[in-house]
Short mmCIF file of C-alpha atoms in Angstrom, two decimals:
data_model
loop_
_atom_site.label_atom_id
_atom_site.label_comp_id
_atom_site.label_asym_id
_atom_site.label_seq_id
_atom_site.Cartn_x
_atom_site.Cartn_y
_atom_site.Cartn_z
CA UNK A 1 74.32 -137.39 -73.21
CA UNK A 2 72.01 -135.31 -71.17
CA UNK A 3 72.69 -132.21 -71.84
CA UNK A 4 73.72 -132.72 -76.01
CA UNK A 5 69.59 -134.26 -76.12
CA UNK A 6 68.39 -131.40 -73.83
CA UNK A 7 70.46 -129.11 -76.29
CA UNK A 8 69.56 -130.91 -79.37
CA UNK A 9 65.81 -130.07 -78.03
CA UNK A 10 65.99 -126.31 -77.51
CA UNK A 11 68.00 -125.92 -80.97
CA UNK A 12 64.82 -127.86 -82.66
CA UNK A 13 62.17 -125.94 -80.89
CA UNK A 14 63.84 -122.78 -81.87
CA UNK A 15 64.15 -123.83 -85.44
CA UNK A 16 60.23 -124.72 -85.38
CA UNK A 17 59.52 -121.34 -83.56
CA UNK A 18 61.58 -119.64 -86.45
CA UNK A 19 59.87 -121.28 -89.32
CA UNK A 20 56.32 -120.42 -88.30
CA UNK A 21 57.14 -116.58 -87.46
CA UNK A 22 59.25 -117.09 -91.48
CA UNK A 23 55.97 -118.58 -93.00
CA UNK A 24 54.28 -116.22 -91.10
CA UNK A 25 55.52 -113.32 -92.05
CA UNK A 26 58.86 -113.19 -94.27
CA UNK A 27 59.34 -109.37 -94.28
CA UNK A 28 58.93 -108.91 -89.64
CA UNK A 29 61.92 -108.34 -88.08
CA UNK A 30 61.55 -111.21 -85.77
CA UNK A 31 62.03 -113.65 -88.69
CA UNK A 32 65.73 -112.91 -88.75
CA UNK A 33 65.73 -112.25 -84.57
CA UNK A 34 64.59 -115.86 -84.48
CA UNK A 35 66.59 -117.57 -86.93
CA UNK A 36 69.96 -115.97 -85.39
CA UNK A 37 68.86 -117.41 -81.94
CA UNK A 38 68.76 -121.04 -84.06
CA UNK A 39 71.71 -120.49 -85.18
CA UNK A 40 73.25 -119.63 -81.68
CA UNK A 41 71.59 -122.64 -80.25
CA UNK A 42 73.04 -124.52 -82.69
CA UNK A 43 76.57 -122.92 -81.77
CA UNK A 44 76.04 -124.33 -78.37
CA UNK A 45 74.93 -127.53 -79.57
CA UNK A 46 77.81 -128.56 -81.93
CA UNK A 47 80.04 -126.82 -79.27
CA UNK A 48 79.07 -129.57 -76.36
CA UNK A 49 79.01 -132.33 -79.13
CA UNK A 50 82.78 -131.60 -79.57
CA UNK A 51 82.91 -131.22 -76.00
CA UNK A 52 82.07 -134.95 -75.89
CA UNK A 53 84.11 -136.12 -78.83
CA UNK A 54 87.52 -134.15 -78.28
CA UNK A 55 89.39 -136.37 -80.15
CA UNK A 56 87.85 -136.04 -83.52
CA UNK A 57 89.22 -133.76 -85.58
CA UNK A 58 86.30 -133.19 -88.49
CA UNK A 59 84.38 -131.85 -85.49
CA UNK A 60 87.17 -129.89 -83.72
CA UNK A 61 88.87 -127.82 -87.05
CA UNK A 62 85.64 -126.20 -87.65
CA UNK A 63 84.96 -125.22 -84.07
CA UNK A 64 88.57 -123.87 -83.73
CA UNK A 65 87.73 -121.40 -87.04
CA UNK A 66 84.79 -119.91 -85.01
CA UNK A 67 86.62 -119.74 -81.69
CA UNK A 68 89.22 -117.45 -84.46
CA UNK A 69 86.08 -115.73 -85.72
CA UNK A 70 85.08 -114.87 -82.48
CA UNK A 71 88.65 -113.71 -81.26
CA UNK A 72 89.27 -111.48 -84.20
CA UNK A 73 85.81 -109.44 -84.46
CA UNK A 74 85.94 -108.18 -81.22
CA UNK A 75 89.18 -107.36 -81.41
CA UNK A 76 90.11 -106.15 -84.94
CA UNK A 77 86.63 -106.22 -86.66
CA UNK A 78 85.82 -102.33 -86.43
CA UNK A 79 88.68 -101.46 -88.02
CA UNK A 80 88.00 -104.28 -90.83
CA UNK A 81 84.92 -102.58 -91.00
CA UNK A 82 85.74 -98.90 -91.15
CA UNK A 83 88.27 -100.07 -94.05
CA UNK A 84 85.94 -101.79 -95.71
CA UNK A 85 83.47 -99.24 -95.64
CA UNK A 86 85.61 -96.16 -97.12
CA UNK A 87 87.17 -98.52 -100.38
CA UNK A 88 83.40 -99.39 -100.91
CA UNK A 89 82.62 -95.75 -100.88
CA UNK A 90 85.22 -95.16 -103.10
CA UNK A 91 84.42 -97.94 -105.70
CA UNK A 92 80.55 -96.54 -105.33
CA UNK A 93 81.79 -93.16 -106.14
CA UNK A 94 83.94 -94.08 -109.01
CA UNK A 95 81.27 -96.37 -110.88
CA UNK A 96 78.30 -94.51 -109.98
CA UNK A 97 79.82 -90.65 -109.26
CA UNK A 98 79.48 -88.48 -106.17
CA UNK A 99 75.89 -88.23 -104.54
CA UNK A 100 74.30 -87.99 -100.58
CA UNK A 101 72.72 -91.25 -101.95
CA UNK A 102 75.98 -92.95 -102.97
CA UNK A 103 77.66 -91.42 -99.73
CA UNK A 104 76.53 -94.22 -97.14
CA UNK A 105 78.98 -96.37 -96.22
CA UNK A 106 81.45 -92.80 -96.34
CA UNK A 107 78.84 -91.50 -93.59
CA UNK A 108 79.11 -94.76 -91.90
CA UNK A 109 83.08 -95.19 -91.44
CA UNK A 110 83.00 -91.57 -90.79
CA UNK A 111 80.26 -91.83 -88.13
CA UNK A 112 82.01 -95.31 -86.53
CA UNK A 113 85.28 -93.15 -86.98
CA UNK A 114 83.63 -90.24 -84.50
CA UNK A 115 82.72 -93.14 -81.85
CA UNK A 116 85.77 -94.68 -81.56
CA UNK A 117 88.04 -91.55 -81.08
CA UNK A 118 85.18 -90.14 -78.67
CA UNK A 119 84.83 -93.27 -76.48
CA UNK A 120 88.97 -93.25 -76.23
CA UNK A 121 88.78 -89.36 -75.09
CA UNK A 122 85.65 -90.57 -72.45
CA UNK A 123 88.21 -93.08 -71.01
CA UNK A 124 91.12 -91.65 -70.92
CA UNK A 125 90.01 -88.07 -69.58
CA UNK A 126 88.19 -87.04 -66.17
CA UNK A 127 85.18 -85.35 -67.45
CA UNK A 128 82.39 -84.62 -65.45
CA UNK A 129 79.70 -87.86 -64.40
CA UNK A 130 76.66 -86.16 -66.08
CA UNK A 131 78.70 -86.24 -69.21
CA UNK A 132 79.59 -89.99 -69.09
CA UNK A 133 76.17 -90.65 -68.20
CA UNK A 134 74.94 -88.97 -71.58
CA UNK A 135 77.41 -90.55 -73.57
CA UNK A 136 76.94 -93.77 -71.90
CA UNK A 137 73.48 -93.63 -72.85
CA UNK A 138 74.82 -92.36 -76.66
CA UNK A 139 76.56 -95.49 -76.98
CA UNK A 140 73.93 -97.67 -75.55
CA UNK A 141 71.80 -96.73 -77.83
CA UNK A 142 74.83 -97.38 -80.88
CA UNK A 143 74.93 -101.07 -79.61
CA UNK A 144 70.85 -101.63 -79.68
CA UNK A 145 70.70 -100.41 -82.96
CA UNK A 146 73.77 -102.14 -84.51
CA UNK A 147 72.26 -105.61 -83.07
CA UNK A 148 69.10 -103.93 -84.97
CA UNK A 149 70.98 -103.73 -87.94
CA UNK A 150 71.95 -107.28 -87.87
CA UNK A 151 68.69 -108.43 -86.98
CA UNK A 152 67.72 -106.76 -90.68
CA UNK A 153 70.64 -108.09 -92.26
CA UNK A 154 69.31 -111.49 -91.58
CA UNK A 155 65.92 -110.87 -92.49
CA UNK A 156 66.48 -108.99 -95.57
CA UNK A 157 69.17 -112.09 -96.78
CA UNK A 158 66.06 -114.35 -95.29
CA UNK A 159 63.40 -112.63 -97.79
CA UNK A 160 65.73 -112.34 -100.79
CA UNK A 161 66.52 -116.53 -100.94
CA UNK A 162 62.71 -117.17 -100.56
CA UNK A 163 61.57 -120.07 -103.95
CA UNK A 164 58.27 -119.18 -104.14
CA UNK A 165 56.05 -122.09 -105.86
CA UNK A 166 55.60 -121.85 -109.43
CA UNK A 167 51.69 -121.50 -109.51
CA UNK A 168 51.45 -117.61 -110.23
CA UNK A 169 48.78 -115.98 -112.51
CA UNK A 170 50.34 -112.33 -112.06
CA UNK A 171 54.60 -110.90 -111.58
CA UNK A 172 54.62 -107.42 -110.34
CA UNK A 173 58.00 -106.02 -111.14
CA UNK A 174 58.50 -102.63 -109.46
CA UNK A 175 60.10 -99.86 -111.02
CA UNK A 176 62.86 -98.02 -110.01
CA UNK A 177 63.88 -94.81 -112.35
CA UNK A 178 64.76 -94.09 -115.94
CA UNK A 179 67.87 -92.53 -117.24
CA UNK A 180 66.85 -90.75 -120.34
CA UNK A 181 63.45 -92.60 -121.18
CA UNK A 182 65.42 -96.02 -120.87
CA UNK A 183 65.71 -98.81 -118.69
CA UNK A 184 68.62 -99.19 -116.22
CA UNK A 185 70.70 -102.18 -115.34
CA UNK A 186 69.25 -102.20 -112.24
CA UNK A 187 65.23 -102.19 -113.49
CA UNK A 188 66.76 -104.29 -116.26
CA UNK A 189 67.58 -107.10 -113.27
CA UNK A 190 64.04 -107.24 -111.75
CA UNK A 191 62.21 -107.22 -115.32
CA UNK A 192 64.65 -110.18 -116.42
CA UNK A 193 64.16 -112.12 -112.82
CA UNK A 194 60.87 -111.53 -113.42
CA UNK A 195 60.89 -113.27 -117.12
CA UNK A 196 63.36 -115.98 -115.77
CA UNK A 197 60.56 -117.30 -113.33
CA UNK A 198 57.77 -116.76 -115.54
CA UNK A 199 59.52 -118.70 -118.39
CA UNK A 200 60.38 -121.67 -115.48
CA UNK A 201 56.79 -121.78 -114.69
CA UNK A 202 55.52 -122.17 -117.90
CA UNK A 203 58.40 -124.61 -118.79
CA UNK A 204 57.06 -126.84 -115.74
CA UNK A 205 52.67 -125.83 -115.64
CA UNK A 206 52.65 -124.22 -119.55
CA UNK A 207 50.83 -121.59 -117.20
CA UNK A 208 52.89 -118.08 -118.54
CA UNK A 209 51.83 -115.18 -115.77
CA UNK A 210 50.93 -111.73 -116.68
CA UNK A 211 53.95 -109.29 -115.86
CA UNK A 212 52.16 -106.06 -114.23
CA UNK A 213 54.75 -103.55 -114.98
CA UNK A 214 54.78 -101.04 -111.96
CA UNK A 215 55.94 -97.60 -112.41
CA UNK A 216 54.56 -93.81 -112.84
CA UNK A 217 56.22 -91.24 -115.09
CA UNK A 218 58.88 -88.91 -112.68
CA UNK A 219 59.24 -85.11 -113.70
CA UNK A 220 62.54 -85.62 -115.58
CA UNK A 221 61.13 -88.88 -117.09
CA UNK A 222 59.96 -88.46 -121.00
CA UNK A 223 57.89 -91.47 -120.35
CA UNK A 224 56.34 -93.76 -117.54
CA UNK A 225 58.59 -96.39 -116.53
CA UNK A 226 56.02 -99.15 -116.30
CA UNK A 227 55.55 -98.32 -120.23
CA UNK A 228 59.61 -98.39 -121.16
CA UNK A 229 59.48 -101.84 -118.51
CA UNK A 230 56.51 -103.42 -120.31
CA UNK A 231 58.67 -102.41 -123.99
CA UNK A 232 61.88 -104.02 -122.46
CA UNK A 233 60.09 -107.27 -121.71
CA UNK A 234 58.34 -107.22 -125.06
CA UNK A 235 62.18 -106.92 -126.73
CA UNK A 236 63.05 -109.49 -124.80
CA UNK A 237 60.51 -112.35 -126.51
CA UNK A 238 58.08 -111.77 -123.58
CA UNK A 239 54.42 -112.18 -124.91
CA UNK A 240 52.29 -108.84 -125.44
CA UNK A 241 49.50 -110.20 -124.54
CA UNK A 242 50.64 -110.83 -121.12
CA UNK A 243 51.89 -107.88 -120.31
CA UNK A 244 49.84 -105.37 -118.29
CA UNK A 245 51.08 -101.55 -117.84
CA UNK A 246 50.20 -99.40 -113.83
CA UNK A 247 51.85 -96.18 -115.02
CA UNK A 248 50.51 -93.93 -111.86
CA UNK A 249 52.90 -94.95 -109.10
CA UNK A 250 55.56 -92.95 -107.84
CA UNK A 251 56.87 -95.26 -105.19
CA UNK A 252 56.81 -98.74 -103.54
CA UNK A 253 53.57 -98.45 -101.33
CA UNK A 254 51.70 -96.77 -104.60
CA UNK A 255 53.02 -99.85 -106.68
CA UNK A 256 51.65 -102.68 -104.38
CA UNK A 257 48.56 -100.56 -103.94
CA UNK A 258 47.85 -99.57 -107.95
CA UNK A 259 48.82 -102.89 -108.75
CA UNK A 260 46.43 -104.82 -106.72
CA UNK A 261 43.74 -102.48 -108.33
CA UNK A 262 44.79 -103.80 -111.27
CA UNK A 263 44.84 -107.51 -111.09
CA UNK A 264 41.68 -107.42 -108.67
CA UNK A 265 39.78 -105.71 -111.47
CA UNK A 266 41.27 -107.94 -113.65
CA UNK A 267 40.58 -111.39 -111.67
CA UNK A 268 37.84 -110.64 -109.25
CA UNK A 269 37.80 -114.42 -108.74
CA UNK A 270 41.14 -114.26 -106.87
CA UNK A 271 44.06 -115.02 -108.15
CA UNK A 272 48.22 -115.93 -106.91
CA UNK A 273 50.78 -113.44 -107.33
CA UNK A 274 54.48 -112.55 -106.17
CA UNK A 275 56.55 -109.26 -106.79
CA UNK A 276 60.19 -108.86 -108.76
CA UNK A 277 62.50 -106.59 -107.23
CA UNK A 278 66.27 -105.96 -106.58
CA UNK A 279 67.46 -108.25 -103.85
CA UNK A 280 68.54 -105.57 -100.71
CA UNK A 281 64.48 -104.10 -101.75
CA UNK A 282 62.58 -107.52 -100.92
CA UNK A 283 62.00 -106.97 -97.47
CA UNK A 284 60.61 -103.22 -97.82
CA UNK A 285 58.44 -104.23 -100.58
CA UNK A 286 57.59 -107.13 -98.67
CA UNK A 287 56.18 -104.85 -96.01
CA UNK A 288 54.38 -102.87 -98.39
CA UNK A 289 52.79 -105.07 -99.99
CA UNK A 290 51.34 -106.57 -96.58
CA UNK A 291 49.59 -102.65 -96.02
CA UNK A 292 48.07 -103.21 -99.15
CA UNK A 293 46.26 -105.94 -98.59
CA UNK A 294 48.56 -108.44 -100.71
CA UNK A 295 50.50 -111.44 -99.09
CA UNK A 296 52.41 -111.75 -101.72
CA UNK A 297 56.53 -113.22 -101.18
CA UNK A 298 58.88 -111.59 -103.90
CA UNK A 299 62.30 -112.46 -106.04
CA UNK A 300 65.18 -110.86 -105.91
CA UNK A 301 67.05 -109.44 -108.80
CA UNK A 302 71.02 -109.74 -108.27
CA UNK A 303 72.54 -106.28 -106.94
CA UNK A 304 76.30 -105.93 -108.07
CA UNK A 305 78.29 -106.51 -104.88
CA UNK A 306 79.98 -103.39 -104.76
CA UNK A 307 76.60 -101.49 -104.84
CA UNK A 308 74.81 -103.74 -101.89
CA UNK A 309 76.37 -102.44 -98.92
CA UNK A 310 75.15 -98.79 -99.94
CA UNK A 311 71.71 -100.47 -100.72
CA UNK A 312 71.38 -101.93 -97.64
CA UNK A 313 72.44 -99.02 -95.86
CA UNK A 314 69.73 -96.88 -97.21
CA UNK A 315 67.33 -99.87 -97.08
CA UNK A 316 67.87 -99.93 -93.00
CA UNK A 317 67.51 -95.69 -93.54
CA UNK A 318 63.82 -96.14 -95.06
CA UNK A 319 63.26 -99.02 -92.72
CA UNK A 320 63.34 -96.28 -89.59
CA UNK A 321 61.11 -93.43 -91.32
CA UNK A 322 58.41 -95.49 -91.75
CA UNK A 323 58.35 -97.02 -88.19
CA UNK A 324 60.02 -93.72 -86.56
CA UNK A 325 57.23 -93.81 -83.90
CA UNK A 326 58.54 -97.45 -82.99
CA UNK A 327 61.88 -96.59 -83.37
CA UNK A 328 61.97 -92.85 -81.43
CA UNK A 329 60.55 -95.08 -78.51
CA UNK A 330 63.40 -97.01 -78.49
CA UNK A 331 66.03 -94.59 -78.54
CA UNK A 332 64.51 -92.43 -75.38
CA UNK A 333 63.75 -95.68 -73.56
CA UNK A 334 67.14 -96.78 -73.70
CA UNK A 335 68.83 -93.57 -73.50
CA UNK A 336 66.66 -92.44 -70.07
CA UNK A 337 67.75 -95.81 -68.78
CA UNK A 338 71.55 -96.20 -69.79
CA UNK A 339 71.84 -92.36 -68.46
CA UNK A 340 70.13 -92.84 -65.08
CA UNK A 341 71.32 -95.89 -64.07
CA UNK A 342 74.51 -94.38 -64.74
CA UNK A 343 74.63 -91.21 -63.04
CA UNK A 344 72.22 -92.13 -60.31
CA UNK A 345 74.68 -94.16 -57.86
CA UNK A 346 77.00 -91.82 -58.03
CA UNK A 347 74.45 -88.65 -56.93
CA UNK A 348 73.16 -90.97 -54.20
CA UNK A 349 76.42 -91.57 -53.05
CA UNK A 350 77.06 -87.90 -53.07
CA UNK A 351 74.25 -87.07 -50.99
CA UNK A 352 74.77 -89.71 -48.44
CA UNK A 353 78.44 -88.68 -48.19
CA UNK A 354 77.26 -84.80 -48.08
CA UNK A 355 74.88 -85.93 -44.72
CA UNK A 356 76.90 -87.97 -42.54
#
């Protein structure tokens, strides 16, 4: 009984440590770094509680599933993967036609494709040490950025389930293109999430917030979007009057940025406000909206499934340029390391051999 309190204890001390960093700061990567080491604490605690209790089967069945979970990833789950990847690329193609934008996951199960057949010609041929040691540090570098990518995963899933309260004076839904001066499907989701939790609000407070419509006019645009946006809401049974138009953005630091112009000018008093975006763009917007000066949590719009991994993909993409500084770091640091440590032994044992 020890150990399952001792357990119990670290599993609610990392829960605690997760929520502050997640009421913290939604949008930092160590949101979803902490809640997955909950989680595995948790693992470890329901683990040694069925340790204890071997005969009970409601808490054995569900450990035996992950003990399957865990067999099969490791040993089938890049190929799952790789599969999955090149039928979503062709159902993103088909739908949405042939573009570097829409390529993604093709580039991905390509690019895991390249690895795998590499890393069996590494092993199976004698090439030269100061080759292994390069691609030893290649693939180290593979592994700390696909436990990156799953640190983003959680966060971004993290940031798109957050309920904030319904006390909000402003909704800034951020724009996202026009196809022929009219609103997508895609905008179409973030104005309607947007009027869905409005309408809520007022339902429970009869406060109704101002939408701030967020969106510049592009070259190939006959229009700004945040002036089709504010139209579609107005079609929609949305009240005029509570409908503001920042038509100068052109992307999602300019929208948090023009925005907050906007409603400080308008409420110099202060005032509470959240965003309305697609759900794989929380996060990013999140992080904007922090260098602007707002600390603002958003809602996420739905994102049709076949579409999200593609999303997220190019989410993670936009993610690394703007910290590519951090990131760059990273990659040298653990290359340098992975290739010396490497390669090293074996030139040391080389020279001592070579003087005796």
């Amino acid at each position: 009984m020890e150990v399952i309190a001792a357990s119990c204890i670290v599993t609610a001390v990392l829960f605690g440590v997760f929520y502050l960093v997640y009421r913290t700061n939604k949008t930092s990567l160590m949101s979803g770094f902490t809640f997955g080491m909950f989680l595995f604490a948790l693992v470890a605690t329901y683990t040694i509680a069925v340790g204890q209790h071997p005969a009970n089967p409601f808490l054995l069945y569900p450990l035996i599933a992950l003990a399957g979970i865990a067999l099969i990833v490791p040993l089938f789950g890049i190929y799952i993967l790789v599969g999955y990847l090149l039928h979503n690329a062709r159902v993103v193609f088909r739908k949405e036609g042939r573009s570097l934008s829409n390529s993604l996951t093709l580039i991905a199960a390509i690019g895991i494709i390249a690895l795998v057949i590499v890393s069996w010609f590494v092993a199976s041929e004698s090439i030269p040490i100061w080759l292994q040691a390069i691609w030893a540090g290649i693939t180290s570098i593979v592994a700390i950025y696909t436990f990156v990518v799953f640190v983003f995963l959680v966060t971004t899933a993290l940031c798109s389930i957050a309920r904030p309260k319904r006390d909000k004076d402003y909704i800034v839904v951020l724009g996202s293109g026009l196809i022929e001066g009219r609103v997508t499907p895609l905008l179409a989701g973030r104005i309607r999430r947007a009027i869905q939790f409005a309408r809520k609000q007022r339902d429970k407070t009869e406060k109704l917030p101002v939408l701030v419509m967020s969106g510049g006019q592009g070259p190939d645009e006959p229009l700004a979007e945040a002036r089709a946006m504010a139209q579609f809401a107005i079609d929609a049974g949305y009240d005029p009057a509570h409908v503001l138009v920042e038509d100068k953005s052109t992307n999602t630091a300019e929208n948090m940025a023009f925005s907050k112009s906007l409603m400080d000018a308008r409420s110099p008093g202060g005032y509470k406000a959240i965003f309305s975006t697609s759900s794989y763009h929380v996060m990013r917007a999140g992080i904007y909206a922090r260098k602007a000066g707002l600390k603002i949590d958003g809602i996420g719009a739905p994102t049709a499934l076949y579409y999200l991994p593609n999303a997220l993909l190019r989410e993670f993409i936009a993610l690394v340029v703007m910290r590519k500084k951090r990131f760059i770091v990273v990659v040298v640091i653990v290359f340098l390391l992975t290739a010396t440590s490497y390669g090293l032994p074996y030139y040391l044992a080389q020279m001592i051999s070579s003087t005796l």
